[in-house]
PDB file of C-alpha atoms in Angstrom:
ATOM      1  CA  HIS A  24       0.000   0.000   0.000  1.00 74.00           C
ATOM      2  CA  PRO A  25       1.322   3.506  -0.763  1.00 80.00           C
ATOM      3  CA  HIS A  26       0.242   4.864   2.619  1.00 86.00           C
ATOM      4  CA  ALA A  27       1.726   2.156   4.877  1.00 92.00           C
ATOM      5  CA  VAL A  28       4.427  -0.469   5.247  1.00 94.00           C
ATOM      6  CA  GLU A  29       3.398  -4.041   6.068  1.00 96.00           C
ATOM      7  CA  PHE A  30       5.189  -7.057   7.522  1.00 96.00           C
ATOM      8  CA  MET A  31       3.499 -10.440   7.772  1.00 96.00           C
ATOM      9  CA  ARG A  32       4.612 -13.724   9.275  1.00 96.00           C
ATOM     10  CA  SER A  33       2.863 -17.049   9.856  1.00 95.00           C
ATOM     11  CA  GLU A  34       4.187 -20.042  11.755  1.00 92.00           C
ATOM     12  CA  GLY A  35       2.698 -22.950  13.663  1.00 91.00           C
ATOM     13  CA  GLY A  36      -0.918 -21.835  13.468  1.00 93.00           C
ATOM     14  CA  PHE A  37      -0.102 -18.290  14.567  1.00 96.00           C
ATOM     15  CA  SER A  38       0.405 -15.181  12.440  1.00 97.00           C
ATOM     16  CA  THR A  39       1.395 -11.553  12.930  1.00 97.00           C
ATOM     17  CA  HIS A  40       0.565  -8.598  10.723  1.00 97.00           C
ATOM     18  CA  THR A  41       2.417  -5.328  11.386  1.00 97.00           C
ATOM     19  CA  GLU A  42       1.303  -2.114   9.653  1.00 97.00           C
ATOM     20  CA  ILE A  43       3.371   1.080   9.926  1.00 97.00           C
ATOM     21  CA  VAL A  44       1.979   4.498   9.067  1.00 97.00           C
ATOM     22  CA  ILE A  45       3.016   8.132   9.529  1.00 96.00           C
ATOM     23  CA  ALA A  46       0.266  10.535  10.569  1.00 95.00           C
ATOM     24  CA  PRO A  47      -0.405  13.065   7.789  1.00 90.00           C
ATOM     25  CA  GLU A  48      -0.394  16.257   9.874  1.00 89.00           C
ATOM     26  CA  VAL A  49       1.833  15.606  12.893  1.00 95.00           C
ATOM     27  CA  ASP A  50       5.121  13.828  13.656  1.00 96.00           C
ATOM     28  CA  VAL A  51       3.596  10.542  14.811  1.00 97.00           C
ATOM     29  CA  GLU A  52       4.494   6.998  13.748  1.00 98.00           C
ATOM     30  CA  ILE A  53       2.099   4.134  14.478  1.00 98.00           C
ATOM     31  CA  ARG A  54       3.058   0.461  14.365  1.00 98.00           C
ATOM     32  CA  GLN A  55      -0.126  -1.550  14.593  1.00 97.00           C
ATOM     33  CA  VAL A  56       0.342  -5.244  15.346  1.00 97.00           C
ATOM     34  CA  THR A  57      -2.414  -7.787  14.725  1.00 97.00           C
ATOM     35  CA  LEU A  58      -1.984 -11.188  16.393  1.00 97.00           C
ATOM     36  CA  ASN A  59      -4.007 -14.028  14.867  1.00 97.00           C
ATOM     37  CA  ASN A  60      -4.363 -17.324  16.695  1.00 97.00           C
ATOM     38  CA  GLN A  61      -5.565 -20.041  14.311  1.00 96.00           C
ATOM     39  CA  GLY A  62      -5.072 -22.824  16.855  1.00 94.00           C
ATOM     40  CA  ALA A  63      -7.210 -24.491  19.506  1.00 95.00           C
ATOM     41  CA  THR A  64      -4.925 -23.350  22.362  1.00 95.00           C
ATOM     42  CA  LYS A  65      -4.662 -19.831  23.743  1.00 95.00           C
ATOM     43  CA  ARG A  66      -1.336 -18.036  23.298  1.00 95.00           C
ATOM     44  CA  ASP A  67       0.353 -16.151  26.151  1.00 95.00           C
ATOM     45  CA  LEU A  68       2.757 -13.607  24.635  1.00 94.00           C
ATOM     46  CA  GLU A  69       5.043 -10.698  25.471  1.00 94.00           C
ATOM     47  CA  LEU A  70       5.650  -8.070  22.795  1.00 95.00           C
ATOM     48  CA  THR A  71       8.583  -5.690  23.210  1.00 96.00           C
ATOM     49  CA  SER A  72       9.507  -2.575  21.245  1.00 97.00           C
ATOM     50  CA  TYR A  73      13.073  -1.329  20.858  1.00 97.00           C
ATOM     51  CA  ALA A  74      14.823   1.693  19.357  1.00 96.00           C
ATOM     52  CA  GLU A  75      17.902   3.753  20.159  1.00 95.00           C
ATOM     53  CA  VAL A  76      17.257   7.404  20.972  1.00 96.00           C
ATOM     54  CA  ILE A  77      19.377  10.091  19.255  1.00 93.00           C
ATOM     55  CA  LEU A  78      17.222  13.263  18.965  1.00 93.00           C
ATOM     56  CA  SER A  79      19.756  14.960  16.687  1.00 88.00           C
ATOM     57  CA  LEU A  80      21.123  14.600  13.186  1.00 85.00           C
ATOM     58  CA  GLN A  81      22.388  11.100  12.561  1.00 85.00           C
ATOM     59  CA  SER A  82      25.678  12.549  11.328  1.00 88.00           C
ATOM     60  CA  ASN A  83      26.201  14.240  14.711  1.00 82.00           C
ATOM     61  CA  ASP A  84      25.572  10.987  16.536  1.00 85.00           C
ATOM     62  CA  GLN A  85      27.924   9.069  14.259  1.00 87.00           C
ATOM     63  CA  ARG A  86      30.750  11.539  14.890  1.00 89.00           C
ATOM     64  CA  HIS A  87      30.364  11.779  18.672  1.00 87.00           C
ATOM     65  CA  PRO A  88      27.830   9.188  19.900  1.00 87.00           C
ATOM     66  CA  ALA A  89      28.827   9.235  23.585  1.00 88.00           C
ATOM     67  CA  TYR A  90      28.875  13.041  23.690  1.00 88.00           C
ATOM     68  CA  ASN A  91      25.511  13.289  21.918  1.00 86.00           C
ATOM     69  CA  LYS A  92      23.855  10.976  24.454  1.00 90.00           C
ATOM     70  CA  LEU A  93      24.920  13.171  27.391  1.00 90.00           C
ATOM     71  CA  PHE A  94      22.239  15.687  26.425  1.00 90.00           C
ATOM     72  CA  ILE A  95      19.312  13.234  26.422  1.00 94.00           C
ATOM     73  CA  GLU A  96      17.083  13.042  29.500  1.00 95.00           C
ATOM     74  CA  CYS A  97      14.327  10.501  30.134  1.00 96.00           C
ATOM     75  CA  GLU A  98      11.301  10.099  32.371  1.00 97.00           C
ATOM     76  CA  PHE A  99       8.511   7.576  32.740  1.00 97.00           C
ATOM     77  CA  ILE A 100       4.949   8.873  33.056  1.00 97.00           C
ATOM     78  CA  ALA A 101       2.870   6.285  34.886  1.00 96.00           C
ATOM     79  CA  GLU A 102      -0.412   7.703  33.609  1.00 95.00           C
ATOM     80  CA  GLY A 103      -0.540   6.105  30.191  1.00 95.00           C
ATOM     81  CA  ASN A 104       2.780   4.234  30.657  1.00 97.00           C
ATOM     82  CA  VAL A 105       4.656   6.739  28.498  1.00 98.00           C
ATOM     83  CA  LEU A 106       8.415   7.055  28.029  1.00 98.00           C
ATOM     84  CA  LEU A 107       9.272  10.711  27.419  1.00 98.00           C
ATOM     85  CA  PHE A 108      12.709  11.816  26.227  1.00 98.00           C
ATOM     86  CA  ARG A 109      14.071  15.343  25.992  1.00 96.00           C
ATOM     87  CA  ARG A 110      17.192  16.693  24.392  1.00 91.00           C
ATOM     88  CA  ARG A 111      18.710  19.551  26.378  1.00 87.00           C
ATOM     89  CA  PRO A 112      19.773  22.434  24.128  1.00 84.00           C
ATOM     90  CA  ARG A 113      23.560  22.810  23.940  1.00 79.00           C
ATOM     91  CA  SER A 114      23.325  26.468  22.917  1.00 81.00           C
ATOM     92  CA  ALA A 115      20.812  29.270  22.549  1.00 79.00           C
ATOM     93  CA  GLN A 116      20.429  28.329  18.879  1.00 82.00           C
ATOM     94  CA  ASP A 117      19.404  24.733  19.602  1.00 84.00           C
ATOM     95  CA  LYS A 118      15.694  24.020  19.581  1.00 87.00           C
ATOM     96  CA  PRO A 119      14.296  21.657  22.250  1.00 89.00           C
ATOM     97  CA  VAL A 120      13.260  18.224  20.998  1.00 94.00           C
ATOM     98  CA  TYR A 121      10.941  15.782  22.765  1.00 97.00           C
ATOM     99  CA  LEU A 122      10.121  12.170  21.929  1.00 98.00           C
ATOM    100  CA  ALA A 123       7.358  10.019  23.438  1.00 98.00           C
ATOM    101  CA  HIS A 124       6.725   6.294  23.103  1.00 98.00           C
ATOM    102  CA  PHE A 125       3.699   4.347  24.376  1.00 98.00           C
ATOM    103  CA  ILE A 126       1.346   1.432  23.654  1.00 98.00           C
ATOM    104  CA  VAL A 127      -2.344   1.565  22.779  1.00 97.00           C
ATOM    105  CA  SER A 128      -4.825  -1.328  22.910  1.00 94.00           C
ATOM    106  CA  GLU A 129      -8.552  -1.700  23.378  1.00 85.00           C
ATOM    107  CA  HIS A 130      -8.545  -5.374  24.383  1.00 84.00           C
ATOM    108  CA  GLU A 131      -9.134  -6.717  27.875  1.00 80.00           C
ATOM    109  CA  HIS A 132      -6.370  -9.324  27.454  1.00 84.00           C
ATOM    110  CA  PHE A 133      -3.694  -6.607  27.262  1.00 90.00           C
ATOM    111  CA  GLU A 134      -1.439  -5.686  30.201  1.00 94.00           C
ATOM    112  CA  PHE A 135       1.518  -3.307  30.379  1.00 95.00           C
ATOM    113  CA  ALA A 136       4.528  -5.363  31.522  1.00 95.00           C
ATOM    114  CA  GLY A 137       7.449  -2.930  31.902  1.00 96.00           C
ATOM    115  CA  TYR A 138       9.993  -0.656  30.269  1.00 97.00           C
ATOM    116  CA  GLU A 139      13.707  -0.202  29.721  1.00 97.00           C
ATOM    117  CA  THR A 140      15.753   2.881  28.799  1.00 97.00           C
ATOM    118  CA  ASP A 141      19.352   1.615  28.986  1.00 96.00           C
ATOM    119  CA  ARG A 142      20.898  -0.126  25.987  1.00 95.00           C
ATOM    120  CA  ASP A 143      23.507  -2.061  27.980  1.00 94.00           C
ATOM    121  CA  ARG A 144      20.910  -3.467  30.379  1.00 94.00           C
ATOM    122  CA  PHE A 145      18.621  -4.449  27.509  1.00 95.00           C
ATOM    123  CA  ILE A 146      21.163  -6.132  25.221  1.00 95.00           C
ATOM    124  CA  GLY A 147      23.632  -7.407  27.823  1.00 92.00           C
ATOM    125  CA  ARG A 148      27.295  -8.228  27.615  1.00 90.00           C
ATOM    126  CA  GLY A 149      28.275 -10.136  24.472  1.00 90.00           C
ATOM    127  CA  ASN A 150      24.726 -10.228  23.086  1.00 92.00           C
ATOM    128  CA  THR A 151      23.115  -8.571  20.071  1.00 92.00           C
ATOM    129  CA  GLN A 152      19.846  -6.829  19.270  1.00 91.00           C
ATOM    130  CA  ARG A 153      18.576 -10.062  17.716  1.00 90.00           C
ATOM    131  CA  ALA A 154      19.051 -11.976  20.999  1.00 91.00           C
ATOM    132  CA  PRO A 155      19.159  -9.480  23.894  1.00 94.00           C
ATOM    133  CA  THR A 156      19.446 -10.407  27.555  1.00 92.00           C
ATOM    134  CA  ALA A 157      16.185  -8.623  28.386  1.00 91.00           C
ATOM    135  CA  LEU A 158      14.153 -11.124  26.358  1.00 90.00           C
ATOM    136  CA  THR A 159      15.503 -14.272  27.979  1.00 85.00           C
ATOM    137  CA  ARG A 160      13.351 -16.233  30.401  1.00 73.00           C
ATOM    138  CA  ALA A 161      15.617 -15.430  33.346  1.00 73.00           C
ATOM    139  CA  SER A 162      15.510 -11.665  32.798  1.00 77.00           C
ATOM    140  CA  SER A 163      13.055  -8.770  32.775  1.00 85.00           C
ATOM    141  CA  LEU A 164      13.033  -5.065  32.016  1.00 92.00           C
ATOM    142  CA  SER A 165      14.508  -2.864  34.745  1.00 92.00           C
ATOM    143  CA  ASN A 166      11.799  -0.143  34.842  1.00 95.00           C
ATOM    144  CA  SER A 167      14.564   2.436  35.324  1.00 93.00           C
ATOM    145  CA  THR A 168      15.196   5.769  33.584  1.00 93.00           C
ATOM    146  CA  ALA A 169      18.842   6.057  34.683  1.00 89.00           C
ATOM    147  CA  THR A 170      20.973   5.714  31.558  1.00 93.00           C
ATOM    148  CA  LEU A 171      23.943   7.086  29.629  1.00 92.00           C
ATOM    149  CA  ASP A 172      23.040   5.052  26.525  1.00 94.00           C
ATOM    150  CA  PRO A 173      19.338   5.724  25.978  1.00 96.00           C
ATOM    151  CA  ILE A 174      16.845   3.472  24.243  1.00 96.00           C
ATOM    152  CA  PHE A 175      13.111   3.038  24.477  1.00 97.00           C
ATOM    153  CA  ALA A 176      11.680  -0.409  25.068  1.00 97.00           C
ATOM    154  CA  LEU A 177       8.121  -1.085  26.186  1.00 97.00           C
ATOM    155  CA  GLN A 178       6.721  -4.528  26.880  1.00 97.00           C
ATOM    156  CA  ALA A 179       3.131  -5.708  26.650  1.00 96.00           C
ATOM    157  CA  HIS A 180       1.669  -8.957  27.984  1.00 95.00           C
ATOM    158  CA  VAL A 181      -1.044 -10.202  25.631  1.00 95.00           C
ATOM    159  CA  ILE A 182      -3.245 -13.298  25.745  1.00 95.00           C
ATOM    160  CA  VAL A 183      -4.738 -14.351  22.413  1.00 96.00           C
ATOM    161  CA  PRO A 184      -7.620 -16.826  22.932  1.00 95.00           C
ATOM    162  CA  GLU A 185      -8.034 -19.771  20.586  1.00 96.00           C
ATOM    163  CA  TYR A 186      -9.278 -18.816  17.105  1.00 96.00           C
ATOM    164  CA  LYS A 187      -9.200 -15.114  18.045  1.00 95.00           C
ATOM    165  CA  SER A 188      -7.233 -11.991  17.132  1.00 95.00           C
ATOM    166  CA  GLN A 189      -5.815  -9.160  19.230  1.00 95.00           C
ATOM    167  CA  GLN A 190      -4.506  -5.770  18.173  1.00 96.00           C
ATOM    168  CA  LEU A 191      -2.215  -3.233  19.763  1.00 97.00           C
ATOM    169  CA  ALA A 192      -0.154  -0.309  18.532  1.00 98.00           C
ATOM    170  CA  PHE A 193       3.265   1.039  19.432  1.00 98.00           C
ATOM    171  CA  VAL A 194       3.198   4.816  18.997  1.00 98.00           C
ATOM    172  CA  THR A 195       6.245   7.081  18.698  1.00 98.00           C
ATOM    173  CA  LEU A 196       6.013  10.851  18.326  1.00 98.00           C
ATOM    174  CA  ALA A 197       8.203  13.947  18.230  1.00 97.00           C
ATOM    175  CA  ALA A 198       7.384  17.440  19.441  1.00 97.00           C
ATOM    176  CA  SER A 199       9.049  20.784  20.177  1.00 94.00           C
ATOM    177  CA  SER A 200       7.808  21.045  23.781  1.00 96.00           C
ATOM    178  CA  ARG A 201       6.730  18.864  26.675  1.00 96.00           C
ATOM    179  CA  ARG A 202       3.229  20.291  26.501  1.00 97.00           C
ATOM    180  CA  GLU A 203       2.901  19.487  22.796  1.00 97.00           C
ATOM    181  CA  ALA A 204       4.270  15.982  23.309  1.00 98.00           C
ATOM    182  CA  LEU A 205       1.796  15.181  26.085  1.00 98.00           C
ATOM    183  CA  GLU A 206      -1.079  16.635  24.080  1.00 98.00           C
ATOM    184  CA  LEU A 207      -0.189  14.324  21.180  1.00 98.00           C
ATOM    185  CA  VAL A 208       0.021  11.404  23.617  1.00 98.00           C
ATOM    186  CA  ARG A 209      -3.468  12.236  24.841  1.00 97.00           C
ATOM    187  CA  ARG A 210      -4.827  12.445  21.283  1.00 96.00           C
ATOM    188  CA  PHE A 211      -3.297   9.197  20.079  1.00 98.00           C
ATOM    189  CA  SER A 212      -4.022   7.136  23.201  1.00 96.00           C
ATOM    190  CA  ARG A 213      -7.478   6.299  21.892  1.00 95.00           C
ATOM    191  CA  TRP A 214      -7.908   3.306  19.620  1.00 95.00           C
ATOM    192  CA  HIS A 215     -10.340   5.052  17.293  1.00 95.00           C
ATOM    193  CA  ARG A 216      -7.663   7.691  16.690  1.00 96.00           C
ATOM    194  CA  ILE A 217      -5.212   4.962  15.681  1.00 96.00           C
ATOM    195  CA  ARG A 218      -7.669   3.612  13.107  1.00 94.00           C
ATOM    196  CA  ASN A 219      -8.574   7.102  11.870  1.00 95.00           C
ATOM    197  CA  THR A 220      -4.897   7.844  11.212  1.00 95.00           C
ATOM    198  CA  PHE A 221      -4.648   4.856   8.868  1.00 95.00           C
ATOM    199  CA  ASP A 222      -7.809   5.980   7.072  1.00 93.00           C
ATOM    200  CA  GLU A 223      -6.540   9.570   6.738  1.00 93.00           C
ATOM    201  CA  ALA A 224      -3.161   8.458   5.395  1.00 91.00           C
ATOM    202  CA  ARG A 225      -4.891   6.162   2.893  1.00 90.00           C
ATOM    203  CA  ALA A 226      -7.211   8.955   1.678  1.00 90.00           C
ATOM    204  CA  ILE A 227      -4.438  11.542   1.314  1.00 88.00           C
ATOM    205  CA  ASN A 228      -2.165   9.153  -0.567  1.00 84.00           C
ATOM    206  CA  ALA A 229      -5.022   8.178  -2.869  1.00 84.00           C
ATOM    207  CA  ALA A 230      -5.670  11.856  -3.599  1.00 83.00           C
ATOM    208  CA  LEU A 231      -2.002  12.515  -4.362  1.00 82.00           C
ATOM    209  CA  LEU A 232      -1.812   9.484  -6.644  1.00 78.00           C
ATOM    210  CA  ALA A 233      -4.877  10.768  -8.465  1.00 80.00           C
ATOM    211  CA  LEU A 234      -3.203  14.153  -8.872  1.00 76.00           C
ATOM    212  CA  LEU A 235      -0.082  12.527 -10.282  1.00 75.00           C
ATOM    213  CA  ALA A 236      -2.182  10.808 -12.927  1.00 73.00           C
ATOM    214  CA  ALA A 237      -4.209  13.910 -13.839  1.00 59.00           C
ATOM    215  CA  PRO A 238      -3.474  16.342 -16.720  1.00 60.00           C
ATOM    216  CA  VAL A 239      -1.502  19.464 -15.757  1.00 51.00           C
ATOM    217  CA  ALA A 240      -4.433  21.788 -16.505  1.00 57.00           C
ATOM    218  CA  ALA A 241      -6.696  19.797 -14.179  1.00 57.00           C
ATOM    219  CA  LEU A 242      -4.075  20.012 -11.441  1.00 50.00           C
ATOM    220  CA  GLU A 243      -3.889  23.792 -11.775  1.00 50.00           C
ATOM    221  CA  ASP A 244      -7.695  24.104 -11.663  1.00 56.00           C
ATOM    222  CA  GLU A 245      -7.791  21.927  -8.542  1.00 52.00           C
ATOM    223  CA  PHE A 246      -5.124  24.090  -6.975  1.00 47.00           C
ATOM    224  CA  GLN A 247      -7.017  27.335  -7.661  1.00 50.00           C
ATOM    225  CA  LEU A 248     -10.283  25.980  -6.262  1.00 47.00           C
ATOM    226  CA  ALA A 249      -9.336  23.960  -3.234  1.00 46.00           C
ATOM    227  CA  VAL A 250      -5.788  24.544  -2.046  1.00 44.00           C
ATOM    228  CA  GLY A 251      -4.967  27.249   0.455  1.00 46.00           C
ATOM    229  CA  ASP A 252      -2.219  25.637   2.474  1.00 48.00           C
ATOM    230  CA  ARG A 253       1.327  26.494   1.395  1.00 44.00           C
ATOM    231  CA  ASP A 254       2.750  23.021   1.986  1.00 50.00           C
ATOM    232  CA  LEU A 255      -0.028  21.324   0.047  1.00 48.00           C
ATOM    233  CA  ARG A 256       0.419  23.903  -2.726  1.00 45.00           C
ATOM    234  CA  ASP A 257       4.030  22.815  -3.082  1.00 50.00           C
ATOM    235  CA  ILE A 258       2.918  19.187  -3.283  1.00 47.00           C
ATOM    236  CA  VAL A 259       0.469  20.034  -6.069  1.00 45.00           C
ATOM    237  CA  HIS A 260       3.159  21.872  -8.058  1.00 44.00           C
ATOM    238  CA  VAL A 261       5.479  18.874  -7.713  1.00 44.00           C
ATOM    239  CA  ALA A 262       2.690  16.586  -8.864  1.00 43.00           C
ATOM    240  CA  ALA A 263       2.024  18.861 -11.851  1.00 40.00           C
ATOM    241  CA  TRP A 264       5.697  18.867 -12.785  1.00 41.00           C
ATOM    242  CA  ARG A 265       5.894  15.075 -12.599  1.00 43.00           C
ATOM    243  CA  ALA A 266       2.816  14.715 -14.763  1.00 41.00           C
ATOM    244  CA  ALA A 267       4.239  17.205 -17.283  1.00 39.00           C
ATOM    245  CA  VAL A 268       7.536  15.377 -17.736  1.00 40.00           C
ATOM    246  CA  ARG A 269       5.951  11.983 -18.365  1.00 42.00           C
TER     247      ARG A 269
END
């Protein structure tokens, strides 16, 4: 699909379907996971997210990764089970950056199981991201925000009854202030908002694809009648140019 990325896997009577979408109007990424149990036995699962937190240009982090991480602060907000990261400005010219990560589900068989913010504690000595210490049977997430090597990892405990499906979503967002970040968390903590975001992304991408296939004159007419937003105007001009050079 042009509006989303999909990953599917099926094994032993159980399948997963992950859909990833970017919200059209705000800096929000949603990873919706659908768990399908085709067997006669319920499945007791733990799902864990993982990503390393940079909050700066990747080139800056590659040059001085340890130094870059010194400016990242983290807190856990119990209401909503949200990990919130902030990058302290290094100068008056730096703009503050916030990142939030949380899980959304509407099912009764969902339970928040813990979080981790330290890369070393999560992966462990001599291990890799494909087989981290935190996901072994003898280990668990630390539920600590003390770290010099920040990551976000949230864990959900999910029971999928026989011949049933369960859905949940891992949401990650960026904002320029704490207030804006928490407002976005509030907005996207509702399951209907998760579904609406997929529908909005699908509709906008369908409209843009239609514009790309339209004659240049029709694009200009559409622009004069319906477009007032500067960013969307630029998109229409790009679409017109692409149609013209075909």
